[in-house]
Amino acid sequence: MFEVVDHEKLTHKVHRLRISAPHVARKAQPGQFVILILDEKGERVPFTISDWDRQAGTVDFVFLEVGRTTERMARLQKGDTLAHFVGPLGKPAEIDKFGHVVCVVSGYGLAGMVPIIKRLKEKGNRITTIMQAADNESLYNQEALKQFSDHLLIGVGGAGGGPATALKPLEDMLKNLDHEPMDRITAMASICLMRFIAEATRNMGIKTTVHMAPVMVDGTGMCGACRLAHADGTQFACVHGPEFDAHKIKAWDTLMARRCTYADDSIMQPGFKCDNCSQW
């Protein structure tokens, strides 16, 4: 059993859990994830690791209340336990000294990208971070992102809080490369936003990576639920990712359709729906 050490409500629907899991904390690296099961009859749910403490043996992650399991998780209190907590899973994010790195984040990426940005900064990179949120109530983790970013841009609202909110400042920067070059772009956001970023940078000669979080079951490559069409053949987000070269991913429409298959219009926040999304 894995004990809940702390539970913090970050926004109306976003929560942070800190779990006692020394075996995960010892090996965790930026960009990796965990899979948990609430009880022996519960479903397996993946979450990106947002922080860890090797000495204390704890692991943090954030989640959004969008269904039965996460609604139950929202009621967890300090001292409660989880039946299973497996990780770290996936490959760590690629970290090196690239130069000027632009990071685009929304949703769970507001927390999940922090360890990556922190490590990139420690490597001597200059960091520009673009945050996106549907509204002010959906914003969280600004201070942590600001701490490790040289420049922080915050996009709130827009048409449904859609991808254009974050895409516009990135497109403006792409038009100004002679004045302010970019050496790398990385995104941890909604699939539709990451798709638009991939298309916007495809012919710019800038390495662009995205952190994929498709539907996932076992997290070890056996089920195939997280498969994606890739220039190098079928890849699995759980073992080949979750970070991928954005320009090598194919069939974005299929990824978006699978991601939204079980979405329930009655429980989704207004900003969940992307601008002109063919799935809605």
PDB file of C-alpha atoms in Angstrom:
ATOM      1  CA  MET A   1       0.000   0.000   0.000  1.00  0.00           C
ATOM      2  CA  PHE A   2       1.193   3.511  -0.800  1.00  0.00           C
ATOM      3  CA  GLU A   3       0.325   6.305   1.615  1.00  0.00           C
ATOM      4  CA  VAL A   4      -0.913   9.761   0.691  1.00  0.00           C
ATOM      5  CA  VAL A   5       1.538  12.154   2.358  1.00  0.00           C
ATOM      6  CA  ASP A   6      -0.111  15.370   1.192  1.00  0.00           C
ATOM      7  CA  HIS A   7      -3.085  16.513  -0.889  1.00  0.00           C
ATOM      8  CA  GLU A   8      -3.317  20.072  -2.178  1.00  0.00           C
ATOM      9  CA  LYS A   9      -6.170  21.522  -4.198  1.00  0.00           C
ATOM     10  CA  LEU A  10      -4.563  23.803  -6.787  1.00  0.00           C
ATOM     11  CA  THR A  11      -7.687  25.019  -8.601  1.00  0.00           C
ATOM     12  CA  HIS A  12     -11.385  24.192  -8.639  1.00  0.00           C
ATOM     13  CA  LYS A  13     -10.706  20.880 -10.417  1.00  0.00           C
ATOM     14  CA  VAL A  14      -6.922  20.389 -10.271  1.00  0.00           C
ATOM     15  CA  HIS A  15      -5.246  18.587  -7.366  1.00  0.00           C
ATOM     16  CA  ARG A  16      -1.710  17.651  -6.382  1.00  0.00           C
ATOM     17  CA  LEU A  17      -1.002  14.392  -4.565  1.00  0.00           C
ATOM     18  CA  ARG A  18       2.232  13.477  -2.793  1.00  0.00           C
ATOM     19  CA  ILE A  19       2.671   9.737  -2.395  1.00  0.00           C
ATOM     20  CA  SER A  20       5.156   7.794  -0.287  1.00  0.00           C
ATOM     21  CA  ALA A  21       6.899   5.614  -2.879  1.00  0.00           C
ATOM     22  CA  PRO A  22      10.643   5.347  -2.167  1.00  0.00           C
ATOM     23  CA  HIS A  23      11.230   2.872  -5.002  1.00  0.00           C
ATOM     24  CA  VAL A  24       9.872   5.403  -7.514  1.00  0.00           C
ATOM     25  CA  ALA A  25      11.536   8.461  -5.964  1.00  0.00           C
ATOM     26  CA  ARG A  26      14.965   6.803  -6.115  1.00  0.00           C
ATOM     27  CA  LYS A  27      14.854   6.438  -9.901  1.00  0.00           C
ATOM     28  CA  ALA A  28      12.547   9.245 -11.121  1.00  0.00           C
ATOM     29  CA  GLN A  29      13.778  11.504 -13.921  1.00  0.00           C
ATOM     30  CA  PRO A  30      12.171  14.505 -15.685  1.00  0.00           C
ATOM     31  CA  GLY A  31       9.503  13.499 -18.183  1.00  0.00           C
ATOM     32  CA  GLN A  32       8.678  10.091 -16.713  1.00  0.00           C
ATOM     33  CA  PHE A  33       5.311   8.952 -15.369  1.00  0.00           C
ATOM     34  CA  VAL A  34       3.644   6.581 -12.914  1.00  0.00           C
ATOM     35  CA  ILE A  35       0.587   4.345 -13.098  1.00  0.00           C
ATOM     36  CA  LEU A  36      -1.623   3.920 -10.058  1.00  0.00           C
ATOM     37  CA  ILE A  37      -4.590   1.799  -9.025  1.00  0.00           C
ATOM     38  CA  LEU A  38      -6.795   3.082  -6.218  1.00  0.00           C
ATOM     39  CA  ASP A  39      -7.965  -0.345  -5.047  1.00  0.00           C
ATOM     40  CA  GLU A  40      -7.929  -3.935  -6.267  1.00  0.00           C
ATOM     41  CA  LYS A  41     -10.975  -3.296  -8.473  1.00  0.00           C
ATOM     42  CA  GLY A  42      -9.788   0.055  -9.778  1.00  0.00           C
ATOM     43  CA  GLU A  43      -8.557   1.029 -13.226  1.00  0.00           C
ATOM     44  CA  ARG A  44      -4.928   1.713 -14.098  1.00  0.00           C
ATOM     45  CA  VAL A  45      -4.373   5.449 -14.579  1.00  0.00           C
ATOM     46  CA  PRO A  46      -1.134   7.157 -15.734  1.00  0.00           C
ATOM     47  CA  PHE A  47       0.131  10.491 -14.379  1.00  0.00           C
ATOM     48  CA  THR A  48       3.222  12.534 -15.236  1.00  0.00           C
ATOM     49  CA  ILE A  49       5.629  12.944 -12.328  1.00  0.00           C
ATOM     50  CA  SER A  50       5.793  16.616 -11.350  1.00  0.00           C
ATOM     51  CA  ASP A  51       8.292  16.390  -8.471  1.00  0.00           C
ATOM     52  CA  TRP A  52      10.046  13.930  -6.193  1.00  0.00           C
ATOM     53  CA  ASP A  53      12.169  13.857  -3.046  1.00  0.00           C
ATOM     54  CA  ARG A  54      14.681  11.019  -2.991  1.00  0.00           C
ATOM     55  CA  GLN A  55      15.533  11.526   0.669  1.00  0.00           C
ATOM     56  CA  ALA A  56      11.909  11.615   1.831  1.00  0.00           C
ATOM     57  CA  GLY A  57      10.911   8.916  -0.656  1.00  0.00           C
ATOM     58  CA  THR A  58       7.946  10.872  -2.034  1.00  0.00           C
ATOM     59  CA  VAL A  59       6.577  11.467  -5.532  1.00  0.00           C
ATOM     60  CA  ASP A  60       4.221  14.269  -6.647  1.00  0.00           C
ATOM     61  CA  PHE A  61       1.780  14.440  -9.549  1.00  0.00           C
ATOM     62  CA  VAL A  62      -1.255  16.530 -10.472  1.00  0.00           C
ATOM     63  CA  PHE A  63      -4.614  15.438 -11.832  1.00  0.00           C
ATOM     64  CA  LEU A  64      -7.826  16.960 -13.136  1.00  0.00           C
ATOM     65  CA  GLU A  65     -11.232  15.769 -11.957  1.00  0.00           C
ATOM     66  CA  VAL A  66     -12.779  14.443 -15.166  1.00  0.00           C
ATOM     67  CA  GLY A  67     -14.226  11.035 -14.319  1.00  0.00           C
ATOM     68  CA  ARG A  68     -15.063   8.493 -11.635  1.00  0.00           C
ATOM     69  CA  THR A  69     -11.488   7.573 -10.678  1.00  0.00           C
ATOM     70  CA  THR A  70     -10.203  11.130 -10.457  1.00  0.00           C
ATOM     71  CA  GLU A  71     -13.318  12.182  -8.534  1.00  0.00           C
ATOM     72  CA  ARG A  72     -12.483   9.474  -5.991  1.00  0.00           C
ATOM     73  CA  MET A  73      -8.874  10.644  -5.925  1.00  0.00           C
ATOM     74  CA  ALA A  74     -10.072  14.166  -5.174  1.00  0.00           C
ATOM     75  CA  ARG A  75     -11.517  12.832  -1.904  1.00  0.00           C
ATOM     76  CA  LEU A  76      -8.262  11.233  -0.748  1.00  0.00           C
ATOM     77  CA  GLN A  77      -6.802  12.649   2.447  1.00  0.00           C
ATOM     78  CA  LYS A  78      -3.445  12.466   4.174  1.00  0.00           C
ATOM     79  CA  GLY A  79      -3.003   8.958   5.549  1.00  0.00           C
ATOM     80  CA  ASP A  80      -5.182   7.257   2.926  1.00  0.00           C
ATOM     81  CA  THR A  81      -3.543   4.632   0.746  1.00  0.00           C
ATOM     82  CA  LEU A  82      -3.353   3.483  -2.874  1.00  0.00           C
ATOM     83  CA  ALA A  83      -3.331  -0.201  -3.755  1.00  0.00           C
ATOM     84  CA  HIS A  84      -0.651   0.068  -6.448  1.00  0.00           C
ATOM     85  CA  PHE A  85       1.807   2.743  -7.565  1.00  0.00           C
ATOM     86  CA  VAL A  86       4.190   1.724 -10.359  1.00  0.00           C
ATOM     87  CA  GLY A  87       7.070   3.670 -11.866  1.00  0.00           C
ATOM     88  CA  PRO A  88       9.014   5.474 -13.006  1.00  0.00           C
ATOM     89  CA  LEU A  89       7.840   4.506 -16.491  1.00  0.00           C
ATOM     90  CA  GLY A  90       8.818   5.775 -19.912  1.00  0.00           C
ATOM     91  CA  LYS A  91      12.065   7.325 -21.050  1.00  0.00           C
ATOM     92  CA  PRO A  92      13.359  10.496 -19.368  1.00  0.00           C
ATOM     93  CA  ALA A  93      13.147  13.712 -21.369  1.00  0.00           C
ATOM     94  CA  GLU A  94      16.169  14.594 -23.489  1.00  0.00           C
ATOM     95  CA  ILE A  95      18.176  17.121 -21.488  1.00  0.00           C
ATOM     96  CA  ASP A  96      21.267  18.903 -22.815  1.00  0.00           C
ATOM     97  CA  LYS A  97      22.611  22.365 -23.459  1.00  0.00           C
ATOM     98  CA  PHE A  98      20.694  23.417 -26.559  1.00  0.00           C
ATOM     99  CA  GLY A  99      20.732  27.213 -26.249  1.00  0.00           C
ATOM    100  CA  HIS A 100      17.363  28.991 -26.327  1.00  0.00           C
ATOM    101  CA  VAL A 101      14.587  26.525 -25.466  1.00  0.00           C
ATOM    102  CA  VAL A 102      10.897  27.432 -25.774  1.00  0.00           C
ATOM    103  CA  CYS A 103       8.566  25.339 -23.603  1.00  0.00           C
ATOM    104  CA  VAL A 104       4.804  25.336 -24.251  1.00  0.00           C
ATOM    105  CA  VAL A 105       2.588  24.010 -21.478  1.00  0.00           C
ATOM    106  CA  SER A 106      -1.095  23.607 -20.681  1.00  0.00           C
ATOM    107  CA  GLY A 107      -3.205  21.346 -18.477  1.00  0.00           C
ATOM    108  CA  TYR A 108      -1.128  18.740 -16.651  1.00  0.00           C
ATOM    109  CA  GLY A 109       1.939  20.201 -18.385  1.00  0.00           C
ATOM    110  CA  LEU A 110       1.828  23.202 -16.044  1.00  0.00           C
ATOM    111  CA  ALA A 111       3.202  20.826 -13.420  1.00  0.00           C
ATOM    112  CA  GLY A 112       4.709  17.984 -15.436  1.00  0.00           C
ATOM    113  CA  MET A 113       7.065  20.255 -17.387  1.00  0.00           C
ATOM    114  CA  VAL A 114       8.606  21.847 -14.277  1.00  0.00           C
ATOM    115  CA  PRO A 115      11.258  19.137 -13.663  1.00  0.00           C
ATOM    116  CA  ILE A 116      12.234  19.315 -17.343  1.00  0.00           C
ATOM    117  CA  ILE A 117      12.525  23.107 -17.348  1.00  0.00           C
ATOM    118  CA  LYS A 118      14.495  23.005 -14.101  1.00  0.00           C
ATOM    119  CA  ARG A 119      17.002  20.497 -15.498  1.00  0.00           C
ATOM    120  CA  LEU A 120      17.284  22.392 -18.804  1.00  0.00           C
ATOM    121  CA  LYS A 121      18.037  25.562 -16.857  1.00  0.00           C
ATOM    122  CA  GLU A 122      20.688  23.763 -14.805  1.00  0.00           C
ATOM    123  CA  LYS A 123      22.345  22.790 -18.097  1.00  0.00           C
ATOM    124  CA  GLY A 124      22.740  26.469 -18.968  1.00  0.00           C
ATOM    125  CA  ASN A 125      19.869  26.918 -21.422  1.00  0.00           C
ATOM    126  CA  ARG A 126      17.869  30.118 -21.783  1.00  0.00           C
ATOM    127  CA  ILE A 127      14.222  29.236 -21.185  1.00  0.00           C
ATOM    128  CA  THR A 128      11.100  30.903 -22.552  1.00  0.00           C
ATOM    129  CA  THR A 129       7.921  29.310 -21.223  1.00  0.00           C
ATOM    130  CA  ILE A 130       4.465  29.816 -22.729  1.00  0.00           C
ATOM    131  CA  MET A 131       1.599  28.859 -20.411  1.00  0.00           C
ATOM    132  CA  GLN A 132      -1.966  28.321 -21.608  1.00  0.00           C
ATOM    133  CA  ALA A 133      -5.146  28.109 -19.556  1.00  0.00           C
ATOM    134  CA  ALA A 134      -8.834  28.366 -20.391  1.00  0.00           C
ATOM    135  CA  ASP A 135      -9.404  30.952 -17.659  1.00  0.00           C
ATOM    136  CA  ASN A 136      -7.725  32.435 -14.592  1.00  0.00           C
ATOM    137  CA  GLU A 137      -9.214  29.740 -12.363  1.00  0.00           C
ATOM    138  CA  SER A 138      -7.386  27.098 -14.401  1.00  0.00           C
ATOM    139  CA  LEU A 139      -3.984  28.710 -13.878  1.00  0.00           C
ATOM    140  CA  TYR A 140      -1.627  27.160 -11.357  1.00  0.00           C
ATOM    141  CA  ASN A 141       2.101  26.644 -10.797  1.00  0.00           C
ATOM    142  CA  GLN A 142       3.055  30.051 -12.197  1.00  0.00           C
ATOM    143  CA  GLU A 143       5.679  30.626  -9.500  1.00  0.00           C
ATOM    144  CA  ALA A 144       7.430  27.307 -10.107  1.00  0.00           C
ATOM    145  CA  LEU A 145       7.541  27.893 -13.866  1.00  0.00           C
ATOM    146  CA  LYS A 146       8.681  31.486 -13.393  1.00  0.00           C
ATOM    147  CA  GLN A 147      11.478  30.388 -11.060  1.00  0.00           C
ATOM    148  CA  PHE A 148      13.205  28.368 -13.771  1.00  0.00           C
ATOM    149  CA  SER A 149      12.250  30.454 -16.825  1.00  0.00           C
ATOM    150  CA  ASP A 150      14.046  33.515 -18.160  1.00  0.00           C
ATOM    151  CA  HIS A 151      10.825  34.692 -19.771  1.00  0.00           C
ATOM    152  CA  LEU A 152       7.289  33.571 -18.904  1.00  0.00           C
ATOM    153  CA  LEU A 153       4.292  34.265 -21.156  1.00  0.00           C
ATOM    154  CA  ILE A 154       0.777  33.495 -19.933  1.00  0.00           C
ATOM    155  CA  GLY A 155      -2.140  33.054 -22.319  1.00  0.00           C
ATOM    156  CA  VAL A 156      -5.600  32.977 -20.769  1.00  0.00           C
ATOM    157  CA  GLY A 157      -8.976  32.705 -22.466  1.00  0.00           C
ATOM    158  CA  GLY A 158      -9.366  33.180 -26.170  1.00  0.00           C
ATOM    159  CA  ALA A 159     -12.045  31.341 -28.104  1.00  0.00           C
ATOM    160  CA  GLY A 160     -12.858  28.631 -25.631  1.00  0.00           C
ATOM    161  CA  GLY A 161      -9.353  28.798 -24.241  1.00  0.00           C
ATOM    162  CA  GLY A 162      -8.301  26.936 -27.375  1.00  0.00           C
ATOM    163  CA  PRO A 163      -4.866  26.274 -28.856  1.00  0.00           C
ATOM    164  CA  ALA A 164      -4.633  29.703 -30.486  1.00  0.00           C
ATOM    165  CA  THR A 165      -4.115  31.201 -27.023  1.00  0.00           C
ATOM    166  CA  ALA A 166      -0.633  29.672 -26.789  1.00  0.00           C
ATOM    167  CA  LEU A 167       0.043  29.313 -30.505  1.00  0.00           C
ATOM    168  CA  LYS A 168      -0.080  33.059 -31.223  1.00  0.00           C
ATOM    169  CA  PRO A 169       2.962  34.052 -29.101  1.00  0.00           C
ATOM    170  CA  LEU A 170       4.898  31.085 -30.496  1.00  0.00           C
ATOM    171  CA  GLU A 171       4.048  32.096 -34.070  1.00  0.00           C
ATOM    172  CA  ASP A 172       5.137  35.664 -33.273  1.00  0.00           C
ATOM    173  CA  MET A 173       8.468  34.332 -32.022  1.00  0.00           C
ATOM    174  CA  LEU A 174       8.890  32.184 -35.136  1.00  0.00           C
ATOM    175  CA  LYS A 175       8.495  35.324 -37.269  1.00  0.00           C
ATOM    176  CA  ASN A 176      11.285  36.991 -35.302  1.00  0.00           C
ATOM    177  CA  LEU A 177      13.982  34.304 -35.484  1.00  0.00           C
ATOM    178  CA  ASP A 178      16.563  36.680 -36.975  1.00  0.00           C
ATOM    179  CA  HIS A 179      16.337  38.796 -33.844  1.00  0.00           C
ATOM    180  CA  GLU A 180      15.796  36.000 -31.317  1.00  0.00           C
ATOM    181  CA  PRO A 181      16.773  32.522 -32.572  1.00  0.00           C
ATOM    182  CA  MET A 182      15.237  29.384 -31.102  1.00  0.00           C
ATOM    183  CA  ASP A 183      17.288  26.212 -30.775  1.00  0.00           C
ATOM    184  CA  ARG A 184      14.615  23.852 -29.499  1.00  0.00           C
ATOM    185  CA  ILE A 185      10.881  23.756 -28.777  1.00  0.00           C
ATOM    186  CA  THR A 186       9.251  21.289 -26.412  1.00  0.00           C
ATOM    187  CA  ALA A 187       5.581  21.009 -25.490  1.00  0.00           C
ATOM    188  CA  MET A 188       3.525  19.237 -22.850  1.00  0.00           C
ATOM    189  CA  ALA A 189      -0.045  20.200 -23.620  1.00  0.00           C
ATOM    190  CA  SER A 190      -3.255  19.024 -25.269  1.00  0.00           C
ATOM    191  CA  ILE A 191      -2.817  16.828 -28.337  1.00  0.00           C
ATOM    192  CA  CYS A 192      -4.456  19.417 -30.589  1.00  0.00           C
ATOM    193  CA  LEU A 193      -2.130  22.202 -29.391  1.00  0.00           C
ATOM    194  CA  MET A 194       0.929  19.984 -29.846  1.00  0.00           C
ATOM    195  CA  ARG A 195      -0.281  19.131 -33.334  1.00  0.00           C
ATOM    196  CA  PHE A 196      -0.537  22.813 -34.251  1.00  0.00           C
ATOM    197  CA  ILE A 197       2.951  23.412 -32.836  1.00  0.00           C
ATOM    198  CA  ALA A 198       4.312  20.548 -34.931  1.00  0.00           C
ATOM    199  CA  GLU A 199       2.794  22.029 -38.085  1.00  0.00           C
ATOM    200  CA  ALA A 200       3.930  25.572 -37.274  1.00  0.00           C
ATOM    201  CA  THR A 201       7.555  24.472 -36.862  1.00  0.00           C
ATOM    202  CA  ARG A 202       7.741  21.699 -39.475  1.00  0.00           C
ATOM    203  CA  ASN A 203       9.648  23.747 -42.067  1.00  0.00           C
ATOM    204  CA  MET A 204      11.542  25.987 -39.652  1.00  0.00           C
ATOM    205  CA  GLY A 205      14.527  23.720 -39.016  1.00  0.00           C
ATOM    206  CA  ILE A 206      13.940  23.786 -35.248  1.00  0.00           C
ATOM    207  CA  LYS A 207      13.951  20.497 -33.327  1.00  0.00           C
ATOM    208  CA  THR A 208      10.501  20.215 -31.761  1.00  0.00           C
ATOM    209  CA  THR A 209       9.503  17.583 -29.228  1.00  0.00           C
ATOM    210  CA  VAL A 210       6.120  16.782 -27.709  1.00  0.00           C
ATOM    211  CA  HIS A 211       5.214  14.780 -24.623  1.00  0.00           C
ATOM    212  CA  MET A 212       2.414  12.395 -25.534  1.00  0.00           C
ATOM    213  CA  ALA A 213      -0.232  11.141 -23.106  1.00  0.00           C
ATOM    214  CA  PRO A 214      -2.591   8.954 -25.164  1.00  0.00           C
ATOM    215  CA  VAL A 215      -4.969   6.379 -23.716  1.00  0.00           C
ATOM    216  CA  MET A 216      -2.834   3.880 -21.788  1.00  0.00           C
ATOM    217  CA  VAL A 217      -3.480   0.616 -19.912  1.00  0.00           C
ATOM    218  CA  ASP A 218      -0.477  -1.402 -18.753  1.00  0.00           C
ATOM    219  CA  GLY A 219       2.322   1.116 -19.340  1.00  0.00           C
ATOM    220  CA  THR A 220       4.888  -1.473 -20.457  1.00  0.00           C
ATOM    221  CA  GLY A 221       4.093  -1.861 -24.157  1.00  0.00           C
ATOM    222  CA  MET A 222       2.007  -5.037 -23.960  1.00  0.00           C
ATOM    223  CA  CYS A 223      -1.503  -3.662 -24.510  1.00  0.00           C
ATOM    224  CA  GLY A 224      -0.779  -1.385 -27.464  1.00  0.00           C
ATOM    225  CA  ALA A 225      -3.362   1.173 -26.326  1.00  0.00           C
ATOM    226  CA  CYS A 226      -0.852   4.037 -26.442  1.00  0.00           C
ATOM    227  CA  ARG A 227       0.470   3.238 -29.919  1.00  0.00           C
ATOM    228  CA  LEU A 228       1.026   6.029 -32.383  1.00  0.00           C
ATOM    229  CA  ALA A 229       1.973   6.154 -36.048  1.00  0.00           C
ATOM    230  CA  HIS A 230       5.574   7.314 -36.360  1.00  0.00           C
ATOM    231  CA  ALA A 231       8.024   7.869 -39.198  1.00  0.00           C
ATOM    232  CA  ASP A 232      10.100   5.001 -37.781  1.00  0.00           C
ATOM    233  CA  GLY A 233       7.094   2.669 -37.546  1.00  0.00           C
ATOM    234  CA  THR A 234       4.546   2.083 -34.796  1.00  0.00           C
ATOM    235  CA  GLN A 235       5.739   3.476 -31.455  1.00  0.00           C
ATOM    236  CA  PHE A 236       4.354   3.150 -27.937  1.00  0.00           C
ATOM    237  CA  ALA A 237       4.187   6.244 -25.745  1.00  0.00           C
ATOM    238  CA  CYS A 238       4.835   4.180 -22.625  1.00  0.00           C
ATOM    239  CA  VAL A 239       8.156   2.640 -23.715  1.00  0.00           C
ATOM    240  CA  HIS A 240       9.431   4.705 -26.677  1.00  0.00           C
ATOM    241  CA  GLY A 241       8.219   7.992 -25.171  1.00  0.00           C
ATOM    242  CA  PRO A 242       6.482   9.872 -23.771  1.00  0.00           C
ATOM    243  CA  GLU A 243       8.728  12.434 -25.525  1.00  0.00           C
ATOM    244  CA  PHE A 244       8.776  12.262 -29.335  1.00  0.00           C
ATOM    245  CA  ASP A 245      10.068  14.292 -32.239  1.00  0.00           C
ATOM    246  CA  ALA A 246       6.903  16.195 -33.189  1.00  0.00           C
ATOM    247  CA  HIS A 247       7.749  16.117 -36.886  1.00  0.00           C
ATOM    248  CA  LYS A 248       7.915  12.317 -36.977  1.00  0.00           C
ATOM    249  CA  ILE A 249       4.437  11.734 -35.573  1.00  0.00           C
ATOM    250  CA  LYS A 250       1.794  10.801 -38.132  1.00  0.00           C
ATOM    251  CA  ALA A 251      -2.007  10.468 -38.008  1.00  0.00           C
ATOM    252  CA  TRP A 252      -2.671  13.220 -35.466  1.00  0.00           C
ATOM    253  CA  ASP A 253      -6.402  12.950 -36.238  1.00  0.00           C
ATOM    254  CA  THR A 254      -6.399   9.352 -35.018  1.00  0.00           C
ATOM    255  CA  LEU A 255      -4.608  10.324 -31.816  1.00  0.00           C
ATOM    256  CA  MET A 256      -7.114  13.093 -31.142  1.00  0.00           C
ATOM    257  CA  ALA A 257     -10.084  10.830 -31.823  1.00  0.00           C
ATOM    258  CA  ARG A 258      -8.823   8.162 -29.427  1.00  0.00           C
ATOM    259  CA  ARG A 259      -8.021  10.737 -26.749  1.00  0.00           C
ATOM    260  CA  CYS A 260     -11.564  12.112 -26.849  1.00  0.00           C
ATOM    261  CA  THR A 261     -13.416   8.805 -27.297  1.00  0.00           C
ATOM    262  CA  TYR A 262     -14.579   8.560 -23.692  1.00  0.00           C
ATOM    263  CA  ALA A 263     -14.949  12.267 -23.022  1.00  0.00           C
ATOM    264  CA  ASP A 264     -18.266  13.168 -21.407  1.00  0.00           C
ATOM    265  CA  ASP A 265     -19.593  16.568 -22.401  1.00  0.00           C
ATOM    266  CA  SER A 266     -21.436  16.878 -19.092  1.00  0.00           C
ATOM    267  CA  ILE A 267     -18.282  16.824 -16.951  1.00  0.00           C
ATOM    268  CA  MET A 268     -15.768  18.637 -19.139  1.00  0.00           C
ATOM    269  CA  GLN A 269     -14.661  22.158 -18.341  1.00  0.00           C
ATOM    270  CA  PRO A 270     -15.554  24.676 -21.076  1.00  0.00           C
ATOM    271  CA  GLY A 271     -11.886  25.108 -22.000  1.00  0.00           C
ATOM    272  CA  PHE A 272     -11.416  21.378 -22.600  1.00  0.00           C
ATOM    273  CA  LYS A 273     -12.828  21.624 -26.098  1.00  0.00           C
ATOM    274  CA  CYS A 274     -10.331  22.877 -28.648  1.00  0.00           C
ATOM    275  CA  ASP A 275     -11.112  25.458 -31.309  1.00  0.00           C
ATOM    276  CA  ASN A 276     -12.730  23.880 -34.386  1.00  0.00           C
ATOM    277  CA  CYS A 277     -11.917  20.389 -33.136  1.00  0.00           C
ATOM    278  CA  SER A 278     -13.342  17.740 -35.467  1.00  0.00           C
ATOM    279  CA  GLN A 279     -14.021  15.484 -32.491  1.00  0.00           C
ATOM    280  CA  TRP A 280     -16.743  17.743 -31.019  1.00  0.00           C
TER     281      TRP A 280
END
